């Protein structure tokens, strides 16, 4: 901030200044906690911005490097953060400043510069890179654009100078390097390779064809994730130490009413359900309306198939939801415009309209899939029937024991 700007506060400016200060004053409001979860959230926030470049179809590679000093560097080959002066705003605090500086120093500035297809909102997600900046002892942002390398540094969210041109490059992209502030993250500023690895692997599965590399220079470890098959490979991965009952996972990809759905599932010969549900790349640990819609469609489609081909052969049993999910590994990924995340940890999708849309997409496409893949369909149906019979047998045995 320069002296001139300090002299001429307007209401809007003060709001902006308070915005950044508010992040440092109440960090948990923005990142959930100042413990390990909040610390890792800093990395996810930057990576999410790189993933947005992937979703825009302009980036294919993301490198995350943990340095010896515990700083974390995130590099992508996207468009690079724009550096041109911002002109289309009234706020004199923002007007004329480099977009790079605005993105890094103004709360919720991201949306002003790009139209995201599926904006992650609600909960702790998509708070913006300025939040990471505010909670970093220092941060360095580099943009590779138009043949040049642009750079700006910040200390606890405040620029230490102007955006500088520091060299030439043929590359395009962005590198953000930051050191979490020990004044904020009192417990530890050291991110965990394993925690980051698990999430980055997940992101690589969810964004087919994206190469995500994680390097830990503290202990010389490296993981490279690249899954051309996306969530189909995710499901194979979930079943890696199990015995699948059909070779190829069931896969559905469809759009309806601004909702994009991807579903992969594969049954194994075990009895546990292993379902991962995502909304805009966020793992919804507590499920929600998308998962409810999927489950009820699955139950209905399997029941319809069993009836249509008279697979119960007169047996008087009903196939329930639990029966069709025994031994199922599944990944459900939906992308929607305005997600509402609910619950203490914001791990549950609340949008009521989503249930019916998912139910309808999965109902239609899965029944078609079953008709076109009778081998897979009959394996799934047979497994559900066995589960229902076992459940019935167990109930009868219990009844008998009780009467004795
Ligand atoms: C604002 C506008 C545009 C891209 C970005 C920000 C951007 C931010 C980050 C953070 C990490 N990697 C990033 N990559 C891009 C749109 C750029 C354009 O339309 O040219």
PDB file of N, CA, C and O in Angstrom, residues 330-384:
ATOM      1  N   UNK A 330     -17.948 -47.615  -5.663  1.00  0.00           N
ATOM      2  CA  UNK A 330     -18.503 -46.631  -6.586  1.00  0.00           C
ATOM      3  C   UNK A 330     -17.892 -45.249  -6.387  1.00  0.00           C
ATOM      4  O   UNK A 330     -17.499 -44.882  -5.280  1.00  0.00           O
ATOM      5  N   UNK A 331     -17.786 -44.526  -7.478  1.00  0.00           N
ATOM      6  CA  UNK A 331     -17.394 -43.118  -7.412  1.00  0.00           C
ATOM      7  C   UNK A 331     -18.445 -42.309  -8.160  1.00  0.00           C
ATOM      8  O   UNK A 331     -18.711 -42.560  -9.334  1.00  0.00           O
ATOM      9  N   UNK A 332     -19.044 -41.382  -7.432  1.00  0.00           N
ATOM     10  CA  UNK A 332     -20.048 -40.503  -8.020  1.00  0.00           C
ATOM     11  C   UNK A 332     -19.481 -39.089  -7.989  1.00  0.00           C
ATOM     12  O   UNK A 332     -19.060 -38.605  -6.940  1.00  0.00           O
ATOM     13  N   UNK A 333     -19.436 -38.452  -9.140  1.00  0.00           N
ATOM     14  CA  UNK A 333     -18.902 -37.089  -9.208  1.00  0.00           C
ATOM     15  C   UNK A 333     -19.893 -36.205  -9.947  1.00  0.00           C
ATOM     16  O   UNK A 333     -20.170 -36.414 -11.122  1.00  0.00           O
ATOM     17  N   UNK A 334     -20.462 -35.244  -9.233  1.00  0.00           N
ATOM     18  CA  UNK A 334     -21.370 -34.311  -9.897  1.00  0.00           C
ATOM     19  C   UNK A 334     -20.775 -32.909  -9.884  1.00  0.00           C
ATOM     20  O   UNK A 334     -20.016 -32.539  -8.990  1.00  0.00           O
ATOM     21  N   UNK A 335     -21.103 -32.152 -10.911  1.00  0.00           N
ATOM     22  CA  UNK A 335     -20.685 -30.761 -10.961  1.00  0.00           C
ATOM     23  C   UNK A 335     -21.931 -29.918 -11.117  1.00  0.00           C
ATOM     24  O   UNK A 335     -22.725 -30.146 -12.032  1.00  0.00           O
ATOM     25  N   UNK A 336     -22.117 -28.990 -10.196  1.00  0.00           N
ATOM     26  CA  UNK A 336     -23.313 -28.150 -10.206  1.00  0.00           C
ATOM     27  C   UNK A 336     -22.928 -26.681  -9.995  1.00  0.00           C
ATOM     28  O   UNK A 336     -21.816 -26.377  -9.559  1.00  0.00           O
ATOM     29  N   UNK A 337     -23.873 -25.808 -10.304  1.00  0.00           N
ATOM     30  CA  UNK A 337     -23.587 -24.374 -10.300  1.00  0.00           C
ATOM     31  C   UNK A 337     -23.475 -23.757  -8.907  1.00  0.00           C
ATOM     32  O   UNK A 337     -22.524 -23.074  -8.608  1.00  0.00           O
ATOM     33  N   UNK A 338     -24.449 -23.998  -8.063  1.00  0.00           N
ATOM     34  CA  UNK A 338     -24.453 -23.333  -6.752  1.00  0.00           C
ATOM     35  C   UNK A 338     -24.606 -24.349  -5.629  1.00  0.00           C
ATOM     36  O   UNK A 338     -25.667 -24.466  -5.028  1.00  0.00           O
ATOM     37  N   UNK A 339     -23.531 -25.083  -5.335  1.00  0.00           N
ATOM     38  CA  UNK A 339     -23.641 -26.108  -4.290  1.00  0.00           C
ATOM     39  C   UNK A 339     -23.866 -25.483  -2.916  1.00  0.00           C
ATOM     40  O   UNK A 339     -23.323 -24.424  -2.611  1.00  0.00           O
ATOM     41  N   UNK A 340     -24.727 -26.137  -2.132  1.00  0.00           N
ATOM     42  CA  UNK A 340     -24.880 -25.727  -0.734  1.00  0.00           C
ATOM     43  C   UNK A 340     -24.354 -26.882   0.103  1.00  0.00           C
ATOM     44  O   UNK A 340     -24.901 -27.980   0.075  1.00  0.00           O
ATOM     45  N   UNK A 341     -23.263 -26.608   0.820  1.00  0.00           N
ATOM     46  CA  UNK A 341     -22.694 -27.656   1.660  1.00  0.00           C
ATOM     47  C   UNK A 341     -23.196 -27.472   3.081  1.00  0.00           C
ATOM     48  O   UNK A 341     -23.162 -26.373   3.626  1.00  0.00           O
ATOM     49  N   UNK A 342     -23.645 -28.559   3.662  1.00  0.00           N
ATOM     50  CA  UNK A 342     -24.264 -28.492   4.992  1.00  0.00           C
ATOM     51  C   UNK A 342     -23.467 -29.268   6.030  1.00  0.00           C
ATOM     52  O   UNK A 342     -22.550 -30.005   5.703  1.00  0.00           O
ATOM     53  N   UNK A 343     -23.905 -29.097   7.280  1.00  0.00           N
ATOM     54  CA  UNK A 343     -23.334 -29.874   8.374  1.00  0.00           C
ATOM     55  C   UNK A 343     -22.122 -29.207   8.987  1.00  0.00           C
ATOM     56  O   UNK A 343     -21.574 -28.253   8.437  1.00  0.00           O
ATOM     57  N   UNK A 344     -21.717 -29.730  10.118  1.00  0.00           N
ATOM     58  CA  UNK A 344     -20.597 -29.184  10.894  1.00  0.00           C
ATOM     59  C   UNK A 344     -19.337 -29.027  10.043  1.00  0.00           C
ATOM     60  O   UNK A 344     -18.687 -27.990  10.047  1.00  0.00           O
ATOM     61  N   UNK A 345     -19.032 -30.067   9.260  1.00  0.00           N
ATOM     62  CA  UNK A 345     -17.799 -30.033   8.472  1.00  0.00           C
ATOM     63  C   UNK A 345     -18.067 -29.755   6.996  1.00  0.00           C
ATOM     64  O   UNK A 345     -17.192 -29.945   6.161  1.00  0.00           O
ATOM     65  N   UNK A 346     -19.307 -29.306   6.696  1.00  0.00           N
ATOM     66  CA  UNK A 346     -19.688 -28.951   5.324  1.00  0.00           C
ATOM     67  C   UNK A 346     -19.461 -30.115   4.362  1.00  0.00           C
ATOM     68  O   UNK A 346     -19.104 -29.908   3.206  1.00  0.00           O
ATOM     69  N   UNK A 347     -19.691 -31.317   4.852  1.00  0.00           N
ATOM     70  CA  UNK A 347     -19.420 -32.502   4.039  1.00  0.00           C
ATOM     71  C   UNK A 347     -20.661 -33.127   3.438  1.00  0.00           C
ATOM     72  O   UNK A 347     -20.649 -34.278   3.008  1.00  0.00           O
ATOM     73  N   UNK A 348     -21.761 -32.370   3.409  1.00  0.00           N
ATOM     74  CA  UNK A 348     -23.024 -32.923   2.923  1.00  0.00           C
ATOM     75  C   UNK A 348     -23.684 -31.969   1.937  1.00  0.00           C
ATOM     76  O   UNK A 348     -23.858 -30.788   2.241  1.00  0.00           O
ATOM     77  N   UNK A 349     -24.045 -32.488   0.762  1.00  0.00           N
ATOM     78  CA  UNK A 349     -24.716 -31.637  -0.226  1.00  0.00           C
ATOM     79  C   UNK A 349     -26.187 -31.449   0.139  1.00  0.00           C
ATOM     80  O   UNK A 349     -26.907 -32.423   0.388  1.00  0.00           O
ATOM     81  N   UNK A 350     -26.644 -30.206   0.164  1.00  0.00           N
ATOM     82  CA  UNK A 350     -28.006 -29.908   0.583  1.00  0.00           C
ATOM     83  C   UNK A 350     -28.984 -29.614  -0.546  1.00  0.00           C
ATOM     84  O   UNK A 350     -30.195 -29.720  -0.339  1.00  0.00           O
ATOM     85  N   UNK A 351     -28.492 -29.273  -1.721  1.00  0.00           N
ATOM     86  CA  UNK A 351     -29.384 -28.855  -2.822  1.00  0.00           C
ATOM     87  C   UNK A 351     -30.461 -29.897  -3.110  1.00  0.00           C
ATOM     88  O   UNK A 351     -30.174 -30.980  -3.614  1.00  0.00           O
ATOM     89  N   UNK A 352     -31.726 -29.528  -2.828  1.00  0.00           N
ATOM     90  CA  UNK A 352     -32.808 -30.514  -2.925  1.00  0.00           C
ATOM     91  C   UNK A 352     -33.104 -30.893  -4.377  1.00  0.00           C
ATOM     92  O   UNK A 352     -33.496 -32.028  -4.651  1.00  0.00           O
ATOM     93  N   UNK A 353     -32.882 -29.959  -5.316  1.00  0.00           N
ATOM     94  CA  UNK A 353     -33.187 -30.237  -6.729  1.00  0.00           C
ATOM     95  C   UNK A 353     -32.267 -31.329  -7.296  1.00  0.00           C
ATOM     96  O   UNK A 353     -32.618 -31.977  -8.296  1.00  0.00           O
ATOM     97  N   UNK A 354     -31.116 -31.526  -6.676  1.00  0.00           N
ATOM     98  CA  UNK A 354     -30.122 -32.461  -7.207  1.00  0.00           C
ATOM     99  C   UNK A 354     -30.588 -33.921  -7.116  1.00  0.00           C
ATOM    100  O   UNK A 354     -30.328 -34.720  -8.011  1.00  0.00           O
ATOM    101  N   UNK A 355     -31.298 -34.240  -6.039  1.00  0.00           N
ATOM    102  CA  UNK A 355     -31.723 -35.638  -5.833  1.00  0.00           C
ATOM    103  C   UNK A 355     -32.489 -36.197  -7.033  1.00  0.00           C
ATOM    104  O   UNK A 355     -32.158 -37.260  -7.559  1.00  0.00           O
ATOM    105  N   UNK A 356     -33.499 -35.457  -7.474  1.00  0.00           N
ATOM    106  CA  UNK A 356     -34.337 -35.913  -8.584  1.00  0.00           C
ATOM    107  C   UNK A 356     -33.589 -35.971  -9.900  1.00  0.00           C
ATOM    108  O   UNK A 356     -33.791 -36.901 -10.690  1.00  0.00           O
ATOM    109  N   UNK A 357     -32.709 -35.002 -10.133  1.00  0.00           N
ATOM    110  CA  UNK A 357     -31.952 -34.972 -11.393  1.00  0.00           C
ATOM    111  C   UNK A 357     -31.011 -36.180 -11.460  1.00  0.00           C
ATOM    112  O   UNK A 357     -30.948 -36.878 -12.469  1.00  0.00           O
ATOM    113  N   UNK A 358     -30.299 -36.429 -10.364  1.00  0.00           N
ATOM    114  CA  UNK A 358     -29.371 -37.569 -10.322  1.00  0.00           C
ATOM    115  C   UNK A 358     -30.156 -38.875 -10.460  1.00  0.00           C
ATOM    116  O   UNK A 358     -29.771 -39.774 -11.220  1.00  0.00           O
ATOM    117  N   UNK A 359     -31.262 -38.956  -9.741  1.00  0.00           N
ATOM    118  CA  UNK A 359     -32.096 -40.162  -9.793  1.00  0.00           C
ATOM    119  C   UNK A 359     -32.555 -40.433 -11.220  1.00  0.00           C
ATOM    120  O   UNK A 359     -32.510 -41.564 -11.705  1.00  0.00           O
ATOM    121  N   UNK A 360     -32.954 -39.382 -11.918  1.00  0.00           N
ATOM    122  CA  UNK A 360     -33.438 -39.529 -13.284  1.00  0.00           C
ATOM    123  C   UNK A 360     -32.314 -39.899 -14.258  1.00  0.00           C
ATOM    124  O   UNK A 360     -32.466 -40.805 -15.085  1.00  0.00           O
ATOM    125  N   UNK A 361     -31.160 -39.234 -14.143  1.00  0.00           N
ATOM    126  CA  UNK A 361     -30.024 -39.561 -15.030  1.00  0.00           C
ATOM    127  C   UNK A 361     -29.578 -41.004 -14.802  1.00  0.00           C
ATOM    128  O   UNK A 361     -29.436 -41.784 -15.745  1.00  0.00           O
ATOM    129  N   UNK A 362     -29.350 -41.356 -13.540  1.00  0.00           N
ATOM    130  CA  UNK A 362     -28.842 -42.704 -13.232  1.00  0.00           C
ATOM    131  C   UNK A 362     -29.892 -43.748 -13.591  1.00  0.00           C
ATOM    132  O   UNK A 362     -29.561 -44.806 -14.157  1.00  0.00           O
ATOM    133  N   UNK A 363     -31.157 -43.449 -13.306  1.00  0.00           N
ATOM    134  CA  UNK A 363     -32.228 -44.383 -13.653  1.00  0.00           C
ATOM    135  C   UNK A 363     -32.227 -44.694 -15.140  1.00  0.00           C
ATOM    136  O   UNK A 363     -32.201 -45.863 -15.549  1.00  0.00           O
ATOM    137  N   UNK A 364     -32.225 -43.657 -15.976  1.00  0.00           N
ATOM    138  CA  UNK A 364     -32.263 -43.833 -17.437  1.00  0.00           C
ATOM    139  C   UNK A 364     -31.010 -44.515 -17.974  1.00  0.00           C
ATOM    140  O   UNK A 364     -31.097 -45.495 -18.715  1.00  0.00           O
ATOM    141  N   UNK A 365     -29.834 -43.978 -17.613  1.00  0.00           N
ATOM    142  CA  UNK A 365     -28.604 -44.461 -18.239  1.00  0.00           C
ATOM    143  C   UNK A 365     -28.192 -45.827 -17.713  1.00  0.00           C
ATOM    144  O   UNK A 365     -27.671 -46.642 -18.460  1.00  0.00           O
ATOM    145  N   UNK A 366     -28.468 -46.085 -16.444  1.00  0.00           N
ATOM    146  CA  UNK A 366     -28.072 -47.384 -15.882  1.00  0.00           C
ATOM    147  C   UNK A 366     -28.951 -48.517 -16.426  1.00  0.00           C
ATOM    148  O   UNK A 366     -28.450 -49.615 -16.692  1.00  0.00           O
ATOM    149  N   UNK A 367     -30.242 -48.229 -16.615  1.00  0.00           N
ATOM    150  CA  UNK A 367     -31.107 -49.294 -17.163  1.00  0.00           C
ATOM    151  C   UNK A 367     -30.710 -49.587 -18.607  1.00  0.00           C
ATOM    152  O   UNK A 367     -30.692 -50.745 -19.024  1.00  0.00           O
ATOM    153  N   UNK A 368     -30.361 -48.552 -19.360  1.00  0.00           N
ATOM    154  CA  UNK A 368     -29.846 -48.759 -20.723  1.00  0.00           C
ATOM    155  C   UNK A 368     -28.542 -49.555 -20.689  1.00  0.00           C
ATOM    156  O   UNK A 368     -28.348 -50.498 -21.468  1.00  0.00           O
ATOM    157  N   UNK A 369     -27.652 -49.176 -19.761  1.00  0.00           N
ATOM    158  CA  UNK A 369     -26.378 -49.894 -19.630  1.00  0.00           C
ATOM    159  C   UNK A 369     -26.627 -51.376 -19.364  1.00  0.00           C
ATOM    160  O   UNK A 369     -25.985 -52.247 -19.954  1.00  0.00           O
ATOM    161  N   UNK A 370     -27.574 -51.662 -18.478  1.00  0.00           N
ATOM    162  CA  UNK A 370     -27.892 -53.066 -18.143  1.00  0.00           C
ATOM    163  C   UNK A 370     -28.392 -53.832 -19.370  1.00  0.00           C
ATOM    164  O   UNK A 370     -28.025 -54.978 -19.583  1.00  0.00           O
ATOM    165  N   UNK A 371     -29.231 -53.163 -20.172  1.00  0.00           N
ATOM    166  CA  UNK A 371     -29.744 -53.828 -21.379  1.00  0.00           C
ATOM    167  C   UNK A 371     -28.613 -54.108 -22.367  1.00  0.00           C
ATOM    168  O   UNK A 371     -28.611 -55.139 -23.042  1.00  0.00           O
ATOM    169  N   UNK A 372     -27.659 -53.193 -22.423  1.00  0.00           N
ATOM    170  CA  UNK A 372     -26.560 -53.340 -23.395  1.00  0.00           C
ATOM    171  C   UNK A 372     -25.414 -54.204 -22.882  1.00  0.00           C
ATOM    172  O   UNK A 372     -24.539 -54.610 -23.647  1.00  0.00           O
ATOM    173  N   UNK A 373     -25.383 -54.444 -21.587  1.00  0.00           N
ATOM    174  CA  UNK A 373     -24.320 -55.271 -20.980  1.00  0.00           C
ATOM    175  C   UNK A 373     -24.950 -56.351 -20.105  1.00  0.00           C
ATOM    176  O   UNK A 373     -24.815 -56.322 -18.882  1.00  0.00           O
ATOM    177  N   UNK A 374     -25.614 -57.319 -20.743  1.00  0.00           N
ATOM    178  CA  UNK A 374     -26.358 -58.328 -19.978  1.00  0.00           C
ATOM    179  C   UNK A 374     -25.487 -59.185 -19.050  1.00  0.00           C
ATOM    180  O   UNK A 374     -25.958 -59.608 -17.995  1.00  0.00           O
ATOM    181  N   UNK A 375     -24.235 -59.397 -19.418  1.00  0.00           N
ATOM    182  CA  UNK A 375     -23.344 -60.187 -18.541  1.00  0.00           C
ATOM    183  C   UNK A 375     -23.114 -59.474 -17.221  1.00  0.00           C
ATOM    184  O   UNK A 375     -23.277 -60.062 -16.151  1.00  0.00           O
ATOM    185  N   UNK A 376     -22.746 -58.186 -17.326  1.00  0.00           N
ATOM    186  CA  UNK A 376     -22.529 -57.385 -16.123  1.00  0.00           C
ATOM    187  C   UNK A 376     -23.827 -57.275 -15.328  1.00  0.00           C
ATOM    188  O   UNK A 376     -23.847 -57.483 -14.111  1.00  0.00           O
ATOM    189  N   UNK A 377     -24.912 -56.995 -16.031  1.00  0.00           N
ATOM    190  CA  UNK A 377     -26.207 -56.811 -15.370  1.00  0.00           C
ATOM    191  C   UNK A 377     -26.636 -58.056 -14.605  1.00  0.00           C
ATOM    192  O   UNK A 377     -27.088 -57.956 -13.457  1.00  0.00           O
ATOM    193  N   UNK A 378     -26.472 -59.219 -15.222  1.00  0.00           N
ATOM    194  CA  UNK A 378     -26.924 -60.434 -14.532  1.00  0.00           C
ATOM    195  C   UNK A 378     -26.028 -60.762 -13.335  1.00  0.00           C
ATOM    196  O   UNK A 378     -26.514 -61.304 -12.335  1.00  0.00           O
ATOM    197  N   UNK A 379     -24.728 -60.440 -13.419  1.00  0.00           N
ATOM    198  CA  UNK A 379     -23.830 -60.630 -12.259  1.00  0.00           C
ATOM    199  C   UNK A 379     -24.290 -59.758 -11.100  1.00  0.00           C
ATOM    200  O   UNK A 379     -24.345 -60.199  -9.951  1.00  0.00           O
ATOM    201  N   UNK A 380     -24.599 -58.493 -11.412  1.00  0.00           N
ATOM    202  CA  UNK A 380     -25.030 -57.546 -10.387  1.00  0.00           C
ATOM    203  C   UNK A 380     -26.364 -57.997  -9.787  1.00  0.00           C
ATOM    204  O   UNK A 380     -26.536 -58.038  -8.565  1.00  0.00           O
ATOM    205  N   UNK A 381     -27.299 -58.386 -10.650  1.00  0.00           N
ATOM    206  CA  UNK A 381     -28.619 -58.822 -10.184  1.00  0.00           C
ATOM    207  C   UNK A 381     -28.503 -60.074  -9.319  1.00  0.00           C
ATOM    208  O   UNK A 381     -29.128 -60.155  -8.251  1.00  0.00           O
ATOM    209  N   UNK A 382     -27.690 -61.024  -9.768  1.00  0.00           N
ATOM    210  CA  UNK A 382     -27.513 -62.273  -9.010  1.00  0.00           C
ATOM    211  C   UNK A 382     -26.939 -61.985  -7.621  1.00  0.00           C
ATOM    212  O   UNK A 382     -27.368 -62.575  -6.628  1.00  0.00           O
ATOM    213  N   UNK A 383     -25.995 -61.066  -7.578  1.00  0.00           N
ATOM    214  CA  UNK A 383     -25.370 -60.712  -6.297  1.00  0.00           C
ATOM    215  C   UNK A 383     -26.402 -60.083  -5.353  1.00  0.00           C
ATOM    216  O   UNK A 383     -26.431 -60.394  -4.159  1.00  0.00           O
ATOM    217  N   UNK A 384     -27.249 -59.224  -5.895  1.00  0.00           N
ATOM    218  CA  UNK A 384     -28.278 -58.557  -5.082  1.00  0.00           C
ATOM    219  C   UNK A 384     -29.302 -59.573  -4.576  1.00  0.00           C
ATOM    220  O   UNK A 384     -29.754 -59.490  -3.422  1.00  0.00           O
TER     221      UNK A 384
END
